[in-house]
PDB file of C-alpha atoms in Angstrom:
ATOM      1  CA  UNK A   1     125.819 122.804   7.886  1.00 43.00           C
ATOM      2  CA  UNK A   2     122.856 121.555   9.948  1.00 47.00           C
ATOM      3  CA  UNK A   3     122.667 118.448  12.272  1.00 59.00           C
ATOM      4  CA  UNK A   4     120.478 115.503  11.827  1.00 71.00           C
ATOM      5  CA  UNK A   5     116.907 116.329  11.653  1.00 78.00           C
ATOM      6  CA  UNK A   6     115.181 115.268  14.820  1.00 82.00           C
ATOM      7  CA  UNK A   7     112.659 112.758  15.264  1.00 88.00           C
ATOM      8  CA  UNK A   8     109.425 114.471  16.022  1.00 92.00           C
ATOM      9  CA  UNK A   9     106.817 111.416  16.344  1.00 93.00           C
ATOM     10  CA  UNK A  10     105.755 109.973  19.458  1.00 91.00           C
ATOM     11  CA  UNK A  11     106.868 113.308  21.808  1.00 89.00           C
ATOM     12  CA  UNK A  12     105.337 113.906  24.986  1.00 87.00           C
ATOM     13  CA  UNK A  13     103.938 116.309  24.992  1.00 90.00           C
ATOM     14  CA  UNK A  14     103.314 116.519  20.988  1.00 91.00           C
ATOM     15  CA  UNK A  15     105.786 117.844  18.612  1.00 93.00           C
ATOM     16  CA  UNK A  16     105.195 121.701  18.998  1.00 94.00           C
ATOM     17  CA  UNK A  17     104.969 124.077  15.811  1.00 96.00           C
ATOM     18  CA  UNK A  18     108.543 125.602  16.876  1.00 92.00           C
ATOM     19  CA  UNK A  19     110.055 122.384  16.470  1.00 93.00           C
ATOM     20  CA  UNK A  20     108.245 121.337  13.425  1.00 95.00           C
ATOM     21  CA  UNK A  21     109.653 124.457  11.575  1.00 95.00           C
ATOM     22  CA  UNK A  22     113.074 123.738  12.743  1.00 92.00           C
ATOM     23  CA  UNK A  23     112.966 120.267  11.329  1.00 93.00           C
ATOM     24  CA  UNK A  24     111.896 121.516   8.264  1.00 95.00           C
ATOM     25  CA  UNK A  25     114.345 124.452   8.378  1.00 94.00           C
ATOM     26  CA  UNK A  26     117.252 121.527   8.939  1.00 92.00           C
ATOM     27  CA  UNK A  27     116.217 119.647   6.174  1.00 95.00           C
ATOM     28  CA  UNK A  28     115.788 122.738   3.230  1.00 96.00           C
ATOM     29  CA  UNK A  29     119.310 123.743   4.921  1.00 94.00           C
ATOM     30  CA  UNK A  30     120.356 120.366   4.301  1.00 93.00           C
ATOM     31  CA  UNK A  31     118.851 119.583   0.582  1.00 94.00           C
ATOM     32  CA  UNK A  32     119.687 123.015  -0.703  1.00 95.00           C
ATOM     33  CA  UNK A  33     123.431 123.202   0.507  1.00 94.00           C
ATOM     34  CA  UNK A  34     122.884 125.503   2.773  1.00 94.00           C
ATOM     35  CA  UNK A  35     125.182 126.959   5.353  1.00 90.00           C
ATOM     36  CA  UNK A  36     123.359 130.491   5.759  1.00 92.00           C
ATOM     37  CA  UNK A  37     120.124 131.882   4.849  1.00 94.00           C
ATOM     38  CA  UNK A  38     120.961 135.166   2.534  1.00 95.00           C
ATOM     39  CA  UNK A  39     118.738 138.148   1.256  1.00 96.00           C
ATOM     40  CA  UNK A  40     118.569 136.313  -1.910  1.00 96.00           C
ATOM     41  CA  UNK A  41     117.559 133.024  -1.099  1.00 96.00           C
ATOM     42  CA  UNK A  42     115.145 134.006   1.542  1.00 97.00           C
ATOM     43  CA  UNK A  43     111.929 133.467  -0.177  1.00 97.00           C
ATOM     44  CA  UNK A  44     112.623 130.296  -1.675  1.00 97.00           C
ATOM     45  CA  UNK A  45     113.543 129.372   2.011  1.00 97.00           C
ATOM     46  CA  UNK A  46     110.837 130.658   4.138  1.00 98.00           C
ATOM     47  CA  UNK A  47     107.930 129.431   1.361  1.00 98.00           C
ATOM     48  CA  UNK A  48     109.586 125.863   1.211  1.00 98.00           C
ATOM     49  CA  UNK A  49     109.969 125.926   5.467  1.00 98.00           C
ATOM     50  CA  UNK A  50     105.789 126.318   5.792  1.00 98.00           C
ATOM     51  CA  UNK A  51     105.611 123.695   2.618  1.00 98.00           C
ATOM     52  CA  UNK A  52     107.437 121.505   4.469  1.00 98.00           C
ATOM     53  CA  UNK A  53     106.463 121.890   8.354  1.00 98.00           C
ATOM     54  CA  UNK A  54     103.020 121.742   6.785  1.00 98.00           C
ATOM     55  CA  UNK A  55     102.966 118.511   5.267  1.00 98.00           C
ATOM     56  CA  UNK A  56     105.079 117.326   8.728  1.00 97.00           C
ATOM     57  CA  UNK A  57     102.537 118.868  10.392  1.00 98.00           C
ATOM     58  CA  UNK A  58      99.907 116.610   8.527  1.00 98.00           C
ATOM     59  CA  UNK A  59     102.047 113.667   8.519  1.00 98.00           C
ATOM     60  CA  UNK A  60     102.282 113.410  12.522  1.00 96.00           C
ATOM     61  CA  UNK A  61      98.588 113.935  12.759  1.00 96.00           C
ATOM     62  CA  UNK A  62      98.108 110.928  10.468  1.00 97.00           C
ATOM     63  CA  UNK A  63     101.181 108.843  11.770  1.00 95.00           C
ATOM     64  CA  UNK A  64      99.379 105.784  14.487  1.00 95.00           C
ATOM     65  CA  UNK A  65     100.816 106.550  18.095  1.00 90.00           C
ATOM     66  CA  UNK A  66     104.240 105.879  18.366  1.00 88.00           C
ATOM     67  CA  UNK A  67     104.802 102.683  20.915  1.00 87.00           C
ATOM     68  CA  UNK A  68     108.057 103.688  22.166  1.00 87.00           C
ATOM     69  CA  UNK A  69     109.387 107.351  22.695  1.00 82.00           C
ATOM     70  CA  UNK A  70     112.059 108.736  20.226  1.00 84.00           C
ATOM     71  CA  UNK A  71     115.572 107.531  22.063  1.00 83.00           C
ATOM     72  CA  UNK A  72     116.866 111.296  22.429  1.00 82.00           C
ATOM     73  CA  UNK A  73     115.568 114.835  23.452  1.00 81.00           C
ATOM     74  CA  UNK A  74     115.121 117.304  20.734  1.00 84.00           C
ATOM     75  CA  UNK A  75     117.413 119.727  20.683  1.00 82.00           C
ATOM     76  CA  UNK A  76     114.455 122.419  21.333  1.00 83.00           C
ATOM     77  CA  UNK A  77     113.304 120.773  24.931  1.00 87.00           C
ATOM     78  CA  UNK A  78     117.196 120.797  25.931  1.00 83.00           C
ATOM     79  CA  UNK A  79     117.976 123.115  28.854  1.00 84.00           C
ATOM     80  CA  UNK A  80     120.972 124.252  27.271  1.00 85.00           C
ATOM     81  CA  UNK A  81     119.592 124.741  23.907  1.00 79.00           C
ATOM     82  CA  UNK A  82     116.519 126.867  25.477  1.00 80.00           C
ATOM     83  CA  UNK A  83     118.780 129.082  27.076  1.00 82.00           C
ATOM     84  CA  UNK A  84     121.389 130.197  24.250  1.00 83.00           C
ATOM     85  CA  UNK A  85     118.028 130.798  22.266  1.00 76.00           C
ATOM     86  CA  UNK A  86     117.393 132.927  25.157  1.00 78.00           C
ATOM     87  CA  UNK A  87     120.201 134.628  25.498  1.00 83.00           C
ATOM     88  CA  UNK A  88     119.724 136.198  22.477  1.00 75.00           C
ATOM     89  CA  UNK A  89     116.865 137.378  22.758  1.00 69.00           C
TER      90      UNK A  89
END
């Protein structure tokens, strides 16, 4: 199943779209049961992802600036993480 979704306010530099759709990814994963995305679910999955990064999106834009940063590195900005992703590609 999917880790903890990541806190996303107060990142320097800003939360990117890339890891506002994973959030939102983790958390449909996480609310629908999810271990795997299949042909049959994939709709419902992809149009809830941009529901959710969306309002995310619009949430962080109205959130006041964080005072202090989030106490660990999304998993996105990780070396490590950046270079299984691209390893794969």
């Amino acid at each position: 199943m999917c880790r903890n979704i990541t806190a996303l306010r107060g990142l320097e530099p800003a939360a990117t779209p890339e890891e506002i759709n994973a959030a939102a990814l983790q958390y449909v994963r996480k609310v629908g049961g999810l271990s795997s995305i299949s042909d049959t679910n994939r709709a419902a999955v992809d149009a809830a992802v941009a529901d959710i990064a969306a309002a995310t999106t619009r949430l962080l834009e109205a959130l006041p600036e964080r005072r202090v940063p989030p106490k660990t590195i999304p998993p996105l900005r990780r070396p490590e993480v950046r270079a299984r992703m691209h390893a794969h590609d």
